[in-house]
Short mmCIF file of C-alpha atoms in Angstrom, two decimals:
data_model
loop_
_atom_site.label_atom_id
_atom_site.label_comp_id
_atom_site.label_asym_id
_atom_site.label_seq_id
_atom_site.Cartn_x
_atom_site.Cartn_y
_atom_site.Cartn_z
CA MET K 154 20.46 7.62 -35.11
CA GLU K 155 23.61 5.17 -36.27
CA VAL K 156 24.23 4.26 -39.76
CA GLN K 157 26.93 1.67 -40.95
CA GLU K 158 28.22 1.04 -44.43
CA ARG K 159 31.01 -1.06 -45.43
CA VAL K 160 33.48 0.48 -47.97
CA GLN K 161 36.78 -0.21 -49.55
CA ALA K 162 39.14 2.77 -49.33
CA ALA K 163 40.57 4.77 -46.48
CA ALA K 164 40.13 8.53 -45.86
CA LEU K 165 39.15 11.02 -43.46
CA SER K 166 36.78 13.81 -44.29
CA PRO K 167 38.67 16.93 -45.56
CA LEU K 168 36.15 19.19 -43.50
CA LEU K 169 37.13 17.59 -40.10
CA ASN K 170 37.09 19.75 -37.49
CA GLN K 171 35.59 22.75 -39.86
CA ILE K 172 32.26 24.63 -39.45
CA VAL K 173 29.83 22.86 -41.68
CA ALA K 174 26.09 23.77 -42.32
CA PRO K 175 23.07 21.87 -43.41
CA GLY K 176 23.65 20.03 -47.18
CA ASP K 177 27.39 20.11 -47.19
CA VAL K 178 28.64 16.96 -48.23
CA VAL K 179 31.36 15.49 -45.44
CA LEU K 180 32.21 12.38 -46.75
CA ASP K 181 32.22 9.78 -49.53
CA LEU K 182 31.59 6.39 -48.52
CA THR K 183 33.10 4.78 -51.21
CA LYS K 184 36.56 6.17 -50.01
CA ALA K 185 35.98 5.77 -46.44
CA GLY K 186 37.68 2.69 -46.34
CA LYS K 187 35.65 0.76 -43.11
CA VAL K 188 32.38 0.85 -41.19
CA VAL K 189 31.61 4.55 -40.71
CA ARG K 190 29.11 5.45 -37.78
CA LEU K 191 27.13 8.59 -37.57
CA GLY K 192 26.17 10.60 -34.85
CA GLY K 193 23.78 13.56 -34.62
CA GLY K 194 23.58 16.31 -37.40
CA LEU K 195 24.59 13.83 -40.17
CA ARG K 196 22.44 11.48 -42.27
CA GLN K 197 23.30 9.17 -45.05
CA ASP K 198 22.27 9.92 -48.68
CA GLY K 199 23.26 7.33 -51.07
CA ASP K 200 27.18 6.87 -51.04
CA SER K 201 27.53 10.36 -49.28
CA ILE K 202 27.33 11.57 -45.69
CA VAL K 203 25.41 14.96 -45.45
CA VAL K 204 25.00 17.54 -42.72
CA THR K 205 21.58 18.25 -41.00
CA ARG K 206 22.77 20.82 -38.95
CA ALA K 207 25.43 23.62 -38.17
CA GLY K 208 28.26 23.05 -36.24
CA ARG K 209 32.12 21.48 -36.27
CA LEU K 210 32.46 18.31 -37.85
CA ARG K 211 33.98 15.71 -35.08
CA HIS K 212 35.55 12.34 -35.74
CA THR K 213 36.49 9.78 -33.21
CA LYS K 214 37.80 6.13 -33.30
CA PRO K 215 37.21 3.83 -34.50
CA ASN K 216 35.53 5.82 -37.25
CA LYS K 217 32.54 7.63 -35.75
CA TYR K 218 31.36 11.14 -37.16
CA TRP K 219 29.12 13.92 -35.86
CA VAL K 220 28.50 17.25 -35.81
CA GLU K 221 29.35 19.13 -32.44
CA GLY K 222 26.90 22.43 -32.26
CA SER K 223 25.26 24.08 -29.47
CA GLN K 224 21.37 23.35 -28.72
CA LYS K 225 19.08 24.24 -25.91
CA ARG K 226 17.03 21.58 -26.64
CA TYR K 227 18.53 18.07 -26.54
CA VAL K 228 18.07 15.58 -29.58
CA PRO K 229 19.05 12.17 -28.58
CA ASN K 230 22.03 10.31 -30.36
CA LEU K 231 22.84 6.85 -29.92
CA GLU K 232 25.64 6.01 -27.53
CA ASP K 233 25.40 9.53 -25.80
CA GLY K 234 25.62 9.48 -21.78
CA VAL K 235 22.75 11.66 -20.38
CA ILE K 236 21.47 12.60 -16.96
CA GLY K 237 17.78 12.03 -16.82
CA ILE K 238 15.22 12.79 -14.13
CA VAL K 239 12.86 9.85 -13.22
CA THR K 240 9.29 11.00 -14.08
CA ASP K 241 7.50 7.41 -13.52
CA ARG K 242 8.16 3.72 -12.68
CA ARG K 243 6.17 0.98 -14.68
CA PHE K 244 6.58 -2.74 -14.19
CA GLU K 245 9.99 -3.71 -15.69
CA ALA K 246 10.92 0.27 -16.79
CA PHE K 247 11.42 3.74 -15.45
CA SER K 248 10.67 6.65 -17.50
CA LEU K 249 13.06 9.41 -17.91
CA ASP K 250 13.01 13.11 -18.77
CA ILE K 251 16.21 13.64 -20.85
CA GLY K 252 15.21 17.28 -21.78
CA ALA K 253 14.51 15.87 -25.34
CA PRO K 254 10.99 16.25 -27.09
CA THR K 255 10.08 12.52 -25.94
CA PHE K 256 10.85 10.79 -22.76
CA ALA K 257 13.11 8.04 -22.54
CA THR K 258 12.74 4.40 -21.22
CA LEU K 259 15.37 2.75 -18.94
CA PRO K 260 14.84 -0.76 -18.20
CA ILE K 261 15.19 -1.80 -14.55
CA LEU K 262 17.61 -4.73 -15.36
CA ALA K 263 19.92 -2.04 -17.16
CA PHE K 264 21.40 -1.46 -13.71
CA GLU K 265 24.55 -3.26 -12.82
CA GLY K 266 23.77 -6.21 -10.63
CA ALA K 267 20.25 -5.61 -11.19
CA THR K 268 17.77 -8.65 -10.77
CA ARG K 269 14.06 -8.44 -10.74
CA ARG K 270 14.17 -9.68 -7.18
CA ASN K 271 16.92 -6.79 -6.38
CA ALA K 272 15.83 -3.65 -8.58
CA PRO K 273 17.01 -0.04 -7.82
CA ASN K 274 14.29 1.79 -5.80
CA LEU K 275 14.42 5.04 -7.88
CA GLN K 276 11.59 7.52 -7.07
CA ALA K 277 10.00 9.89 -9.36
CA VAL K 278 11.68 13.26 -9.60
CA SER K 279 14.50 12.00 -7.63
CA ASN K 280 17.34 13.24 -9.78
CA LYS K 281 18.93 10.43 -10.76
CA SER K 282 20.53 9.51 -14.37
CA SER K 283 20.25 6.98 -16.85
CA GLY K 284 24.11 6.51 -17.84
CA PHE K 285 25.99 6.90 -14.59
CA GLY K 286 24.01 5.00 -11.90
CA PRO K 287 21.59 6.66 -9.10
CA LEU K 288 22.96 10.30 -8.27
CA LYS K 289 22.16 10.93 -4.70
CA ASN K 290 21.72 14.49 -3.10
CA GLY K 291 23.70 17.09 -5.08
CA TYR K 292 22.12 19.73 -7.45
CA ILE K 293 21.01 19.54 -11.38
CA PHE K 294 21.28 22.39 -13.56
CA ASP K 295 20.72 22.86 -17.42
CA CYS K 296 23.39 24.18 -20.04
CA SER K 297 23.80 24.15 -23.55
CA THR K 298 24.85 20.93 -25.39
CA GLY K 299 27.84 22.62 -26.61
CA LEU K 300 28.80 23.42 -23.01
CA ALA K 301 28.24 20.22 -22.18
CA ARG K 302 30.42 18.70 -24.50
CA SER K 303 33.35 21.38 -23.61
CA LEU K 304 33.46 19.94 -20.01
CA LEU K 305 33.68 16.43 -21.27
CA SER K 306 36.52 17.14 -23.56
CA LYS K 307 39.91 16.22 -23.12
CA PRO K 308 42.37 17.74 -22.22
CA MET K 309 40.34 18.91 -19.03
CA CYS K 310 38.08 22.04 -19.48
CA PRO K 311 39.73 25.07 -18.23
CA VAL K 312 36.89 26.00 -15.64
CA LEU K 313 36.85 22.38 -14.00
CA GLU K 314 40.69 22.27 -14.13
CA ALA K 315 41.08 25.80 -12.23
CA LEU K 316 37.88 24.61 -9.81
CA GLY K 317 39.59 21.28 -9.15
CA LYS K 318 42.95 23.26 -7.98
CA ARG K 319 40.75 24.95 -5.24
CA LEU K 320 37.58 23.11 -3.96
CA SER K 321 36.59 19.67 -3.54
CA TYR K 322 33.57 18.36 -5.62
CA GLU K 323 31.79 15.72 -7.70
CA ILE K 324 30.68 16.51 -11.07
CA ALA K 325 28.55 14.09 -13.66
CA VAL K 326 27.75 15.72 -16.91
CA GLY K 327 25.32 14.63 -19.65
CA LEU K 328 25.59 15.23 -23.15
CA ASN K 329 21.95 16.37 -22.95
CA GLY K 330 23.05 19.62 -21.32
CA ARG K 331 22.66 18.67 -17.65
CA VAL K 332 25.23 18.66 -14.99
CA TRP K 333 25.01 17.20 -11.50
CA VAL K 334 27.18 18.91 -8.81
CA ASN K 335 27.81 17.52 -5.22
CA ALA K 336 29.84 18.84 -2.41
CA GLU K 337 30.14 18.88 1.35
CA GLU K 338 29.40 22.50 1.81
CA PRO K 339 26.29 24.12 -0.21
CA SER K 340 28.46 27.31 -0.64
CA THR K 341 30.66 25.00 -3.01
CA ILE K 342 27.90 23.40 -4.82
CA VAL K 343 26.75 27.08 -5.73
CA ALA K 344 30.17 28.32 -6.77
CA VAL K 345 31.13 25.33 -9.04
CA SER K 346 27.50 25.71 -10.70
CA ASN K 347 27.70 29.50 -11.45
CA ALA K 348 31.52 29.06 -12.58
CA ILE K 349 30.64 26.34 -15.05
CA LEU K 350 27.28 28.53 -16.36
CA ALA K 351 29.63 31.91 -16.64
CA ALA K 352 32.46 29.95 -18.51
CA GLU K 353 30.59 29.12 -21.72
CA PHE K 354 32.00 32.10 -23.77
CA LEU K 355 35.01 33.07 -22.05
CA THR K 356 38.76 31.99 -23.33
CA PRO K 357 40.78 29.62 -21.21
CA ALA K 358 42.51 32.51 -19.68
CA GLN K 359 39.30 34.38 -18.87
CA GLN K 360 37.99 31.07 -16.93
CA HIS K 361 40.86 30.95 -14.82
CA ILE K 362 40.44 34.99 -13.98
CA MET K 363 36.77 34.19 -13.37
CA VAL K 364 37.14 31.21 -10.98
CA ALA K 365 39.75 33.40 -9.12
CA ARG K 366 37.54 36.12 -8.42
CA ILE K 367 34.62 33.60 -7.55
CA MET K 368 37.21 32.18 -4.73
CA GLU K 369 37.84 35.63 -3.57
CA THR K 370 33.98 36.17 -3.04
CA MET K 371 33.98 32.74 -0.71
CA GLN K 372 36.62 34.05 1.55
#
């Protein structure tokens, strides 16, 4: 859900990048200085922004806040890039499984260059995405939302950096905890998928060591 509130002063939350818990007040809107956009884990209560789930408070420009945590079940948030699986096609929209409590709807005309005469022909259960365009071939697997965010972080996640130096592959990551991997060799797809899943609770140094060991088993 997105909330917008116009205010007059300018200040970032003192809890930025810290662990917060439900009920914590992270921002006073009377001091925020500009339009504030709220992502997952936050809600507006009068002139205050309050935490609704545990995690780490994050901020990005122009002025968006959210609570970054790790969940097995994805809770949809506005502007999240997700990977969805087509489950049904209706007259002007696709029904997508995005791993949330309810299905998402993707209008056919939302695709770049799509018209009613030139609509994308996506089939049910065909591993397509609602944020990146159709994803052909490859392999999709689920991970925690926390791992998905780390894969999308900058600088590049250590496990992806290590894999990229050794293997040639394609990857797309959805904030809903879905990852698509494709490569010419099935063994590469398996290696990349296993490395990503194994990296969640490892330090950067441990991730590099783990990738090196996986590469040894492929030789």
